[in-house]
Short mmCIF file of C-alpha atoms and ligand atoms in Angstrom, two decimals:
data_model
loop_
_atom_site.label_atom_id
_atom_site.label_comp_id
_atom_site.label_asym_id
_atom_site.label_seq_id
_atom_site.Cartn_x
_atom_site.Cartn_y
_atom_site.Cartn_z
CA MET A 1367 -0.20 -0.17 -0.06
CA ALA A 1368 2.32 2.34 1.27
CA SER A 1369 4.78 1.89 -2.05
CA ARG A 1370 1.52 2.30 -4.09
CA ASN A 1371 1.07 5.92 -2.72
CA ALA A 1372 4.85 6.48 -3.28
CA ASN A 1373 4.02 5.54 -7.13
CA ALA A 1374 0.78 7.73 -7.58
CA ARG A 1375 2.94 10.81 -5.73
CA LYS A 1376 5.91 10.11 -8.44
CA LYS A 1377 3.33 9.65 -11.32
CA GLU A 1378 1.84 13.31 -10.02
CA VAL A 1379 5.07 14.76 -9.56
CA LYS A 1380 5.64 14.14 -13.13
CA LYS A 1381 2.37 15.21 -14.46
CA GLU A 1382 2.95 18.41 -12.44
CA THR A 1383 6.43 19.41 -13.72
CA GLY A 1384 7.53 17.49 -16.45
CA LEU A 1385 10.33 15.93 -13.86
CA GLY A 1386 11.97 12.45 -14.01
CA LEU A 1387 13.61 10.80 -17.18
CA THR A 1388 11.41 9.61 -20.06
CA TYR A 1389 14.26 6.65 -21.10
CA LYS A 1390 15.80 3.82 -18.48
CA LYS A 1391 19.60 2.85 -18.35
CA ASP A 1392 19.32 -0.57 -19.54
CA GLU A 1393 16.37 -0.01 -21.85
CA ASN A 1394 17.91 2.89 -24.25
CA PHE A 1395 20.77 3.59 -22.69
CA GLY A 1396 22.08 6.15 -25.79
CA GLU A 1397 18.92 8.09 -25.05
CA TRP A 1398 19.28 7.47 -21.53
CA TYR A 1399 22.49 9.53 -21.62
CA SER A 1400 21.78 12.27 -23.47
CA GLU A 1401 18.74 13.24 -21.01
CA VAL A 1402 20.60 12.68 -18.18
CA VAL A 1403 23.82 14.81 -19.27
CA VAL A 1404 20.66 17.39 -20.29
CA SER A 1405 18.75 17.29 -17.19
CA GLY A 1406 21.27 16.69 -14.50
CA GLU A 1407 22.06 20.53 -16.07
CA MET A 1408 25.67 19.18 -16.90
CA ILE A 1409 25.37 20.06 -20.95
CA GLU A 1410 23.30 22.03 -23.11
CA TYR A 1411 23.32 21.16 -27.20
CA TYR A 1412 24.78 23.44 -29.11
CA ASP A 1413 23.80 24.61 -32.63
CA ILE A 1414 27.25 23.27 -34.22
CA SER A 1415 27.33 19.25 -34.26
CA GLY A 1416 29.54 17.95 -31.58
CA CYS A 1417 30.02 20.93 -29.57
CA TYR A 1418 28.46 21.11 -26.18
CA ILE A 1419 28.04 23.97 -23.58
CA LEU A 1420 29.66 22.88 -20.40
CA ARG A 1421 27.63 24.35 -17.62
CA PRO A 1422 28.25 24.98 -14.12
CA TRP A 1423 27.29 21.55 -13.05
CA THR A 1424 30.44 20.20 -15.20
CA MET A 1425 33.08 22.93 -14.99
CA THR A 1426 32.98 22.42 -11.24
CA ILE A 1427 33.80 18.74 -11.43
CA TRP A 1428 36.67 19.61 -13.85
CA GLU A 1429 38.11 21.90 -11.51
CA THR A 1430 38.24 19.53 -8.79
CA LEU A 1431 40.04 17.16 -11.13
CA GLN A 1432 41.79 20.05 -12.44
CA ALA A 1433 43.29 21.01 -9.03
CA PHE A 1434 44.01 17.72 -8.01
CA PHE A 1435 46.57 16.76 -11.03
CA ASP A 1436 47.39 20.55 -11.27
CA ALA A 1437 48.78 19.91 -7.30
CA GLU A 1438 50.35 16.47 -8.30
CA ILE A 1439 52.36 17.50 -11.02
CA LYS A 1440 53.59 21.00 -9.25
CA LYS A 1441 54.94 18.44 -6.73
CA MET A 1442 57.27 16.90 -10.02
CA ASN A 1443 58.34 19.99 -10.74
CA ILE A 1444 56.65 19.96 -13.62
CA LYS A 1445 55.82 23.89 -14.81
CA ASN A 1446 52.27 25.02 -16.55
CA ALA A 1447 52.72 27.34 -19.94
CA TYR A 1448 49.86 28.17 -22.68
CA PHE A 1449 50.84 28.11 -26.53
CA PRO A 1450 48.76 29.76 -29.17
CA LEU A 1451 45.45 27.93 -30.39
CA PHE A 1452 46.80 28.50 -34.23
CA VAL A 1453 49.08 26.62 -36.27
CA THR A 1454 50.53 27.04 -39.74
CA GLU A 1455 50.65 24.29 -42.42
CA ASN A 1456 54.15 24.27 -42.49
CA VAL A 1457 54.58 23.04 -38.93
CA LEU A 1458 51.89 21.24 -38.60
CA GLN A 1459 52.97 19.03 -41.88
CA LYS A 1460 56.57 18.64 -39.72
CA GLU A 1461 55.76 15.27 -38.64
CA LYS A 1462 53.78 14.12 -41.63
CA ASP A 1463 54.00 10.29 -40.86
CA HIS A 1464 52.34 10.56 -37.73
CA ILE A 1465 49.72 13.61 -38.45
CA GLU A 1466 48.88 11.66 -42.10
CA GLY A 1467 45.99 9.19 -40.29
CA PHE A 1468 44.71 12.50 -38.46
CA ALA A 1469 44.83 14.82 -41.04
CA PRO A 1470 40.67 14.57 -42.16
CA GLU A 1471 40.45 15.44 -38.36
CA VAL A 1472 42.65 19.13 -38.55
CA ALA A 1473 40.32 22.21 -38.59
CA TRP A 1474 41.59 25.40 -40.70
CA VAL A 1475 41.06 28.93 -40.28
CA THR A 1476 40.94 30.11 -43.67
CA LYS A 1477 39.49 33.48 -43.49
CA SER A 1478 39.41 37.14 -42.02
CA GLY A 1479 36.30 38.65 -43.08
CA GLN A 1480 35.75 38.23 -46.47
CA SER A 1481 39.22 37.83 -47.56
CA ASP A 1482 41.05 34.97 -47.77
CA LEU A 1483 44.15 34.62 -45.36
CA GLU A 1484 47.27 34.10 -47.19
CA VAL A 1485 48.43 30.78 -45.56
CA PRO A 1486 45.46 29.01 -44.12
CA ILE A 1487 45.77 27.89 -40.15
CA ALA A 1488 45.25 25.00 -38.56
CA ILE A 1489 43.73 24.89 -35.19
CA ARG A 1490 45.23 22.42 -32.80
CA PRO A 1491 44.21 19.18 -32.82
CA THR A 1492 46.93 18.45 -30.00
CA SER A 1493 50.55 20.63 -29.70
CA GLU A 1494 53.35 18.39 -30.45
CA THR A 1495 54.37 20.86 -33.23
CA VAL A 1496 53.57 23.67 -31.73
CA MET A 1497 55.34 23.03 -28.74
CA TYR A 1498 58.60 21.39 -30.31
CA PRO A 1499 60.06 23.79 -32.28
CA TYR A 1500 60.65 26.20 -28.74
CA PHE A 1501 61.95 22.83 -27.69
CA SER A 1502 64.46 23.12 -30.18
CA LYS A 1503 65.22 26.41 -29.21
CA TRP A 1504 65.22 26.14 -25.48
CA ILE A 1505 67.31 23.03 -24.85
CA ARG A 1506 71.11 23.55 -25.37
CA GLY A 1507 72.60 21.54 -22.70
CA HIS A 1508 72.22 19.15 -20.19
CA ARG A 1509 71.65 21.78 -17.57
CA ASP A 1510 68.68 22.58 -19.67
CA LEU A 1511 66.88 19.15 -18.54
CA PRO A 1512 64.37 18.08 -18.07
CA LEU A 1513 61.93 20.49 -19.28
CA ARG A 1514 58.27 19.47 -18.20
CA LEU A 1515 55.96 22.10 -19.53
CA ASN A 1516 51.90 21.03 -19.28
CA GLN A 1517 49.12 23.40 -20.47
CA TRP A 1518 45.38 23.48 -19.81
CA CYS A 1519 43.81 24.52 -22.79
CA ASN A 1520 41.02 23.56 -25.84
CA VAL A 1521 41.79 21.77 -28.55
CA VAL A 1522 39.49 21.15 -31.63
CA ARG A 1523 39.58 17.78 -33.56
CA TRP A 1524 36.61 17.66 -36.44
CA GLU A 1525 35.17 14.00 -35.82
CA PHE A 1526 33.04 12.56 -38.15
CA SER A 1527 31.67 9.80 -36.24
CA HIS A 1528 28.53 9.79 -33.77
CA PRO A 1529 29.20 12.39 -31.36
CA THR A 1530 28.31 12.03 -28.09
CA PRO A 1531 28.80 15.04 -24.91
CA PHE A 1532 32.15 14.45 -23.09
CA ILE A 1533 32.90 11.27 -24.80
CA ARG A 1534 33.48 12.03 -28.30
CA SER A 1535 33.01 15.80 -29.08
CA ARG A 1536 34.84 18.15 -31.79
CA GLU A 1537 35.98 20.27 -29.12
CA PHE A 1538 37.17 19.40 -25.80
CA LEU A 1539 39.19 20.53 -22.62
CA TRP A 1540 42.15 18.61 -21.48
CA GLN A 1541 45.92 18.78 -20.00
CA GLU A 1542 48.62 18.18 -22.48
CA GLY A 1543 52.15 17.12 -21.07
CA HIS A 1544 55.27 17.15 -22.78
CA THR A 1545 58.43 16.87 -21.14
CA ALA A 1546 61.93 15.77 -22.56
CA PHE A 1547 64.79 14.05 -20.52
CA ALA A 1548 68.55 13.32 -20.77
CA THR A 1549 67.96 9.62 -20.30
CA LYS A 1550 65.35 7.33 -21.63
CA VAL A 1551 64.75 5.57 -17.41
CA GLU A 1552 63.91 9.35 -16.27
CA ALA A 1553 61.22 9.22 -19.05
CA ASP A 1554 60.14 5.41 -18.46
CA GLN A 1555 59.72 6.66 -14.73
CA GLU A 1556 57.57 9.54 -15.55
CA VAL A 1557 55.07 7.97 -17.63
CA LEU A 1558 54.26 5.54 -14.68
CA GLU A 1559 53.58 8.29 -12.41
CA ILE A 1560 51.67 10.33 -14.35
CA LEU A 1561 49.84 6.69 -15.50
CA GLU A 1562 49.31 6.57 -11.95
CA LEU A 1563 48.08 10.19 -11.23
CA TYR A 1564 45.20 9.10 -14.00
CA ARG A 1565 44.39 5.92 -11.76
CA ARG A 1566 43.94 8.36 -8.98
CA ILE A 1567 41.49 10.70 -10.46
CA TYR A 1568 38.85 7.53 -11.90
CA GLU A 1569 39.52 5.76 -8.98
CA GLU A 1570 39.70 7.94 -5.73
CA PHE A 1571 37.97 10.91 -7.36
CA LEU A 1572 35.51 9.41 -10.29
CA ALA A 1573 34.91 6.31 -8.07
CA ILE A 1574 35.29 4.01 -11.34
CA PRO A 1575 37.86 0.91 -11.56
CA VAL A 1576 39.98 0.90 -14.23
CA VAL A 1577 42.83 -1.07 -15.48
CA LYS A 1578 46.38 0.18 -15.73
CA GLY A 1579 48.40 -1.25 -19.10
CA ARG A 1580 50.15 -0.80 -22.45
CA LYS A 1581 48.65 -0.24 -25.73
CA SER A 1582 49.22 -2.73 -28.38
CA GLU A 1583 51.58 -1.47 -31.61
CA LEU A 1584 48.81 -1.05 -33.56
CA GLU A 1585 46.54 0.96 -31.03
CA LYS A 1586 49.70 3.42 -29.57
CA PHE A 1587 50.16 6.81 -30.79
CA ALA A 1588 52.01 6.06 -33.81
CA GLY A 1589 54.36 9.05 -33.12
CA GLY A 1590 55.62 7.75 -30.20
CA LEU A 1591 57.38 4.70 -29.01
CA TYR A 1592 55.00 2.99 -26.32
CA THR A 1593 51.69 4.20 -25.17
CA THR A 1594 50.73 3.29 -21.63
CA SER A 1595 46.57 4.33 -20.70
CA VAL A 1596 44.14 3.46 -18.13
CA GLU A 1597 41.07 1.89 -19.36
CA ALA A 1598 37.28 1.96 -18.41
CA PHE A 1599 34.42 -0.09 -19.09
CA ILE A 1600 30.73 0.58 -19.52
CA PRO A 1601 28.33 -2.41 -18.83
CA ASN A 1602 25.87 -1.29 -20.62
CA THR A 1603 27.30 -1.73 -23.54
CA GLY A 1604 30.10 -3.52 -23.36
CA ARG A 1605 32.56 -1.16 -24.74
CA GLY A 1606 35.85 -0.12 -23.52
CA ILE A 1607 36.63 3.34 -23.19
CA GLN A 1608 40.47 4.51 -22.83
CA GLY A 1609 40.44 7.28 -20.23
CA ALA A 1610 44.20 8.90 -20.32
CA THR A 1611 47.31 7.85 -22.04
CA SER A 1612 50.37 8.30 -21.12
CA HIS A 1613 53.14 8.13 -23.75
CA CYS A 1614 56.75 7.62 -23.79
CA LEU A 1615 57.57 9.30 -27.44
CA GLY A 1616 61.05 8.11 -27.33
CA GLN A 1617 63.21 10.20 -30.01
CA ASN A 1618 61.43 10.43 -32.92
CA PHE A 1619 60.29 14.19 -32.10
CA ALA A 1620 63.92 14.96 -31.01
CA LYS A 1621 65.03 14.00 -34.53
CA MET A 1622 62.54 15.30 -36.58
CA PHE A 1623 62.39 18.93 -34.35
CA GLN A 1624 66.29 18.16 -33.40
CA ILE A 1625 65.46 18.63 -29.84
CA ASN A 1626 69.73 18.07 -29.00
CA PHE A 1627 71.64 18.71 -26.19
CA GLU A 1628 75.43 18.61 -25.04
CA ASN A 1629 75.93 15.93 -22.60
CA GLU A 1630 78.07 15.63 -19.22
CA LYS A 1631 80.82 14.72 -21.61
CA GLY A 1632 80.43 17.52 -23.96
CA GLU A 1633 78.77 15.24 -26.78
CA ARG A 1634 75.74 16.16 -28.88
CA ALA A 1635 73.28 13.79 -28.26
CA MET A 1636 69.10 13.77 -28.40
CA VAL A 1637 66.84 14.47 -25.83
CA TRP A 1638 63.87 11.46 -24.69
CA GLN A 1639 60.18 12.78 -24.77
CA ASN A 1640 57.21 11.78 -22.89
CA SER A 1641 53.60 13.34 -24.14
CA TRP A 1642 50.15 12.33 -21.99
CA ALA A 1643 46.97 13.64 -21.85
CA TYR A 1644 43.24 12.94 -19.72
CA THR A 1645 40.22 15.13 -21.21
CA THR A 1646 36.73 15.89 -20.21
CA ARG A 1647 35.97 12.10 -21.32
CA THR A 1648 36.47 11.49 -17.69
CA ILE A 1649 33.14 13.40 -16.69
CA GLY A 1650 31.38 11.31 -19.53
CA VAL A 1651 33.04 7.94 -17.89
CA MET A 1652 31.41 8.97 -14.61
CA VAL A 1653 27.85 9.71 -15.70
CA MET A 1654 27.51 6.59 -17.72
CA VAL A 1655 29.24 4.48 -14.96
CA HIS A 1656 27.39 5.96 -11.85
CA GLY A 1657 24.11 7.13 -13.27
CA ASP A 1658 20.66 5.28 -12.61
CA ASP A 1659 16.93 6.02 -13.84
CA LYS A 1660 16.52 9.04 -11.34
CA GLY A 1661 19.53 11.03 -13.08
CA LEU A 1662 23.03 11.89 -12.40
CA VAL A 1663 24.66 10.42 -9.37
CA LEU A 1664 27.63 12.13 -8.52
CA PRO A 1665 30.48 10.57 -5.95
CA PRO A 1666 30.86 13.13 -3.15
CA ARG A 1667 34.57 14.09 -3.82
CA VAL A 1668 34.06 15.73 -7.01
CA ALA A 1669 29.91 16.93 -6.80
CA SER A 1670 29.73 20.33 -7.06
CA LEU A 1671 27.04 20.35 -4.19
CA GLN A 1672 27.54 17.30 -1.93
CA ILE A 1673 24.27 17.95 0.27
CA ILE A 1674 21.47 19.78 -0.24
CA VAL A 1675 19.05 20.90 2.51
CA VAL A 1676 15.39 20.77 2.19
CA PRO A 1677 12.46 22.36 4.55
CA VAL A 1678 9.43 19.97 4.52
CA PRO A 1679 7.12 22.21 6.18
CA TYR A 1680 3.00 20.91 6.70
CA LYS A 1681 0.24 23.10 6.75
CA ASP A 1682 0.20 24.08 9.87
CA ALA A 1683 4.02 23.54 10.92
CA ASN A 1684 6.57 26.28 12.02
CA THR A 1685 7.60 27.30 8.49
CA ASP A 1686 10.03 29.99 9.74
CA ALA A 1687 11.59 27.90 12.34
CA ILE A 1688 11.88 25.14 10.06
CA PHE A 1689 13.25 27.28 7.66
CA GLU A 1690 16.07 28.72 10.09
CA ALA A 1691 17.26 25.28 11.10
CA CYS A 1692 18.01 24.78 7.55
CA ARG A 1693 20.11 27.90 7.57
CA SER A 1694 22.07 26.93 10.21
CA THR A 1695 22.25 23.56 9.43
CA VAL A 1696 23.95 24.58 6.12
CA GLN A 1697 26.24 26.85 8.20
CA LYS A 1698 27.50 23.91 10.50
CA LEU A 1699 28.19 21.83 7.34
CA SER A 1700 29.76 24.62 5.47
CA ASP A 1701 32.32 25.53 8.49
CA ALA A 1702 32.90 21.61 8.50
CA GLY A 1703 33.86 22.22 4.57
CA PHE A 1704 31.01 20.45 3.23
CA ARG A 1705 29.56 21.88 0.19
CA THR A 1706 26.35 22.43 1.10
CA GLU A 1707 22.91 24.59 0.28
CA ALA A 1708 19.73 24.86 1.26
CA ASP A 1709 16.75 24.88 -1.42
CA LEU A 1710 14.26 27.51 0.30
CA ARG A 1711 12.16 28.24 -2.96
CA ASP A 1712 8.90 28.60 -1.85
CA ASN A 1713 7.28 27.83 -5.52
CA TYR A 1714 8.30 24.24 -5.53
CA SER A 1715 7.08 21.33 -3.58
CA PRO A 1716 9.43 18.80 -1.27
CA GLY A 1717 8.66 16.21 -3.77
CA TRP A 1718 9.79 18.34 -6.92
CA LYS A 1719 13.22 19.09 -5.03
CA TYR A 1720 13.45 15.81 -4.13
CA SER A 1721 13.39 14.73 -8.11
CA HIS A 1722 15.11 17.88 -9.28
CA TRP A 1723 18.53 17.31 -6.62
CA GLU A 1724 18.09 13.56 -7.37
CA MET A 1725 18.38 14.31 -11.11
CA LYS A 1726 21.13 16.69 -10.43
CA GLY A 1727 23.13 13.64 -8.80
CA VAL A 1728 23.97 15.35 -5.20
CA PRO A 1729 25.12 12.62 -3.06
CA LEU A 1730 23.44 13.35 0.31
CA ARG A 1731 19.76 15.35 0.62
CA ILE A 1732 18.74 16.26 4.64
CA GLU A 1733 15.13 16.81 5.00
CA ILE A 1734 13.95 18.88 7.70
CA GLY A 1735 10.30 18.82 8.96
CA PRO A 1736 8.16 19.36 12.05
CA LYS A 1737 8.93 16.25 13.44
CA ASP A 1738 12.67 16.39 12.94
CA LEU A 1739 13.00 20.19 14.54
CA ALA A 1740 10.98 18.68 17.61
CA ASN A 1741 13.26 15.95 18.08
CA ASN A 1742 16.24 18.05 16.94
CA GLN A 1743 17.42 15.88 14.41
CA VAL A 1744 17.33 16.04 10.51
CA ARG A 1745 16.46 13.14 8.16
CA VAL A 1746 19.39 12.13 5.76
CA VAL A 1747 18.37 10.11 2.39
CA ARG A 1748 21.29 8.67 0.29
CA ARG A 1749 21.30 9.44 -3.28
CA ASP A 1750 23.25 5.81 -4.65
CA ASN A 1751 20.78 3.51 -2.15
CA GLY A 1752 17.91 5.72 -1.26
CA VAL A 1753 18.76 4.84 2.50
CA LYS A 1754 17.36 7.07 4.98
CA LYS A 1755 18.61 7.55 8.45
CA ASP A 1756 17.39 9.73 11.20
CA ILE A 1757 20.33 11.72 13.28
CA PRO A 1758 20.63 13.93 16.01
CA VAL A 1759 21.54 17.41 15.50
CA SER A 1760 24.54 16.70 17.86
CA SER A 1761 26.44 14.50 15.89
CA LEU A 1762 25.30 16.17 12.25
CA VAL A 1763 29.30 16.89 11.17
CA GLU A 1764 30.78 13.55 12.36
CA GLN A 1765 27.72 11.28 10.74
CA VAL A 1766 27.31 13.33 7.31
CA LYS A 1767 31.46 12.80 6.77
CA GLU A 1768 31.13 8.80 7.59
CA ILE A 1769 28.06 8.70 5.39
CA LEU A 1770 29.57 10.68 2.53
CA SER A 1771 32.99 9.00 2.60
CA SER A 1772 30.69 5.51 2.47
CA ILE A 1773 29.06 6.63 -0.48
CA GLN A 1774 32.19 7.39 -2.25
CA GLU A 1775 33.49 3.76 -1.17
CA THR A 1776 30.17 1.79 -1.88
CA LEU A 1777 30.04 3.81 -5.54
CA PHE A 1778 33.34 2.25 -6.47
CA ASN A 1779 32.96 -1.16 -4.93
CA ALA A 1780 29.30 -1.20 -7.13
CA ALA A 1781 30.87 -0.07 -9.77
CA LYS A 1782 34.07 -2.62 -9.05
CA GLU A 1783 31.78 -5.35 -8.86
CA LYS A 1784 29.67 -4.63 -12.08
CA ARG A 1785 32.63 -4.32 -13.60
CA ASP A 1786 34.17 -7.57 -12.83
CA ALA A 1787 31.28 -9.57 -13.66
CA CYS A 1788 32.00 -8.64 -17.08
CA ILE A 1789 35.21 -9.62 -17.44
CA LYS A 1790 35.28 -12.99 -19.25
CA VAL A 1791 38.82 -14.89 -19.48
CA ILE A 1792 38.67 -17.41 -22.92
CA ASN A 1793 40.78 -19.18 -24.59
CA THR A 1794 39.40 -20.11 -28.10
CA TRP A 1795 38.15 -18.34 -30.73
CA ASP A 1796 34.67 -19.82 -30.35
CA GLU A 1797 34.72 -18.29 -26.84
CA PHE A 1798 35.63 -15.02 -28.14
CA ILE A 1799 33.03 -14.79 -29.95
CA ALA A 1800 30.52 -15.45 -27.65
CA ALA A 1801 32.08 -13.29 -24.80
CA LEU A 1802 32.06 -10.47 -27.50
CA ASN A 1803 28.64 -10.95 -28.63
CA ASP A 1804 27.65 -10.90 -24.56
CA LYS A 1805 29.30 -7.29 -24.02
CA LYS A 1806 32.26 -9.02 -22.17
CA LEU A 1807 35.28 -7.43 -21.31
CA ILE A 1808 37.77 -10.12 -22.75
CA LEU A 1809 41.33 -11.46 -21.12
CA ALA A 1810 42.74 -13.43 -23.53
CA PRO A 1811 45.90 -15.10 -24.37
CA TRP A 1812 47.83 -13.23 -27.21
CA CYS A 1813 50.72 -14.20 -29.63
CA ASP A 1814 50.70 -10.22 -29.14
CA GLU A 1815 51.46 -9.87 -33.59
CA GLU A 1816 50.40 -7.15 -34.67
CA GLU A 1817 48.87 -8.85 -38.12
CA VAL A 1818 47.25 -10.99 -35.87
CA GLU A 1819 45.07 -7.92 -34.36
CA LYS A 1820 44.35 -6.54 -37.89
CA ASP A 1821 43.10 -9.95 -38.61
CA VAL A 1822 40.76 -10.15 -35.21
CA LYS A 1823 39.67 -6.66 -36.39
CA ALA A 1824 38.69 -7.54 -39.86
CA ARG A 1825 36.71 -11.18 -38.90
CA THR A 1826 34.89 -9.04 -36.38
CA LYS A 1827 33.51 -5.90 -38.18
CA GLY A 1828 30.16 -5.18 -38.30
CA GLU A 1829 27.06 -2.40 -37.57
CA LEU A 1830 28.69 -2.72 -33.37
CA GLY A 1831 32.39 -1.94 -34.53
CA ALA A 1832 34.83 -4.34 -34.64
CA ALA A 1833 36.85 -5.73 -31.37
CA LYS A 1834 40.11 -4.67 -30.65
CA THR A 1835 42.77 -4.60 -28.03
CA LEU A 1836 41.99 -2.30 -25.38
CA CYS A 1837 45.42 -2.97 -23.18
CA THR A 1838 48.13 -5.52 -21.98
CA PRO A 1839 47.42 -4.64 -18.11
CA PHE A 1840 50.78 -4.88 -16.45
CA ASP A 1841 48.94 -6.77 -13.65
CA GLN A 1842 49.21 -10.27 -15.79
CA PRO A 1843 47.93 -13.61 -14.50
CA ARG A 1844 50.04 -16.42 -14.79
CA LEU A 1845 50.37 -17.87 -18.23
CA PRO A 1846 50.82 -21.30 -18.24
CA GLU A 1847 53.34 -22.58 -20.48
CA GLY A 1848 52.44 -24.15 -23.97
CA THR A 1849 49.05 -21.74 -23.59
CA LEU A 1850 48.23 -20.49 -27.19
CA CYS A 1851 46.93 -17.54 -28.94
CA PHE A 1852 43.15 -17.61 -28.97
CA ALA A 1853 43.09 -15.95 -32.53
CA SER A 1854 46.22 -17.50 -34.71
CA GLY A 1855 47.17 -20.67 -32.44
CA LYS A 1856 50.46 -19.14 -31.88
CA PRO A 1857 51.96 -19.50 -28.74
CA ALA A 1858 50.73 -16.68 -26.60
CA LYS A 1859 52.83 -13.84 -25.22
CA LYS A 1860 50.71 -12.00 -22.84
CA TRP A 1861 47.40 -11.53 -21.39
CA THR A 1862 45.29 -9.00 -23.25
CA TYR A 1863 41.93 -7.39 -22.63
CA TRP A 1864 40.06 -7.25 -25.57
CA GLY A 1865 36.42 -5.64 -26.94
CA ARG A 1866 34.32 -3.32 -28.71
CA SER A 1867 35.23 0.38 -27.29
CA TYR A 1868 34.24 3.86 -27.65
C1 87F B 2991 43.99 14.16 -34.69
C2 87F B 2991 44.31 14.93 -35.86
C3 87F B 2991 46.20 15.77 -35.79
C4 87F B 2991 45.26 12.33 -31.76
C5 87F B 2991 44.68 13.89 -33.73
O1 87F B 2991 48.03 11.37 -26.76
C6 87F B 2991 46.71 14.92 -34.92
C7 87F B 2991 46.14 14.36 -33.80
O2 87F B 2991 48.40 13.50 -32.77
C8 87F B 2991 47.11 13.50 -33.09
N1 87F B 2991 44.55 12.92 -32.72
N2 87F B 2991 46.73 12.48 -31.76
C9 87F B 2991 47.42 11.88 -31.12
C10 87F B 2991 47.81 12.50 -29.93
C11 87F B 2991 48.82 12.28 -29.02
C12 87F B 2991 49.13 12.91 -28.02
N3 87F B 2991 49.41 14.20 -28.11
C13 87F B 2991 49.59 14.82 -26.90
C14 87F B 2991 48.61 12.23 -26.61
C15 87F B 2991 48.81 13.28 -25.42
C16 87F B 2991 48.83 14.94 -25.40
#
């Protein structure tokens, strides 16, 4: 009976205000995602396809990730810089070999007003060619090394496949780190230190489990020596998603851009370089992993607002006293360092406010009504699992602190359990195809040959896209002697994750 009343109320709210989602996550994931990011007020669509407005609800999350990462790289003595948005054709073409495949995605400015520019100018899709001529100029001797720069900026890649907010957009925000060292040992070490920061962004902030590993020769950044990445997984679509990359570029760019230095023995030597980036895609992965049929679910560590306080004044209640209790609750929690607000608007019902803040994913709701006032307590409701609890005002701060960290932990554990349940270890081609059709994250013994990966791609081509390697995890299970590659039948060299991907 109680739940029937609750359902009736829900329908009422939706009828009155249009609140609530039309699509369900498990039934129509794509539509659900588009609806959630708009209804949750993270994204507004724009009149250029593949371009999106990032609203304050998004930007505060980005700023939280930025504050963490920026502080960490400063500890590593990496400095921020800003290079221009534009690059001439001449300079962009300097790294012909690797740019070739990317060329169709480069956007160009060809006019100012009505007149053609003398030479068209490209908008940076990434900044290797913008920065490295100056690395060459600034690096003279071993005392100029290491040179470690980072920039926070936007880049443009004119994508032609299906655009998706955060996940695949034509303009996005990122940080790009570009560093140069005297030795490969130093470069190798930095690659992993940065990758660990990326793991922490996903696991500790966004509550998303990731796999650290190395990209195959086919999937690595073609201009570099090797690529490492953190890989996440979206259970609903059965797709892997590259979370961030940390590359060792080797000396390829040093050769092209003549980035040389005089070493301690007085000889000319080439630098060893790295580059690394994470983007606003992180936020899309978070929405996809944690969101539910009521809307966004934000992990407390990144939520713009961690606690929303809602007054629940019944007809004859002392409204002033309830509002005052809401204000003092906000004051106490804000003083204790929590991001808290009260929704004291008098033109919306409590039920409408509940739905609204649930849609926006606020981790914790505090309700204060006449009974709470009388008992010197508040009612807290968790966004992640709906669990309600009455807590005495006297222990408000301590208990809220505990509940928020419990939400953070619960979100991570739930996401990890769901991800782990999707991992399928396979040994044969038939098992591989079955697991692929079953939307699994596939762990397979592989011979690590480029031709074999190309062959797997060709054999799995179809409407949903081909299967490819996601990464070879650093954390390798034991590979029994005599294990054969699932695709070629040759001796397997390593366990590698395979799947469809974003
Ligand atoms: C699109 C157009 C032109 C990716 C592109 O991953 C060039 C490129 O070079 C391109 N899309 N890439 C690879 C970017 C490599 C590297 N750059 C610095 C990173 C980390 C940050």
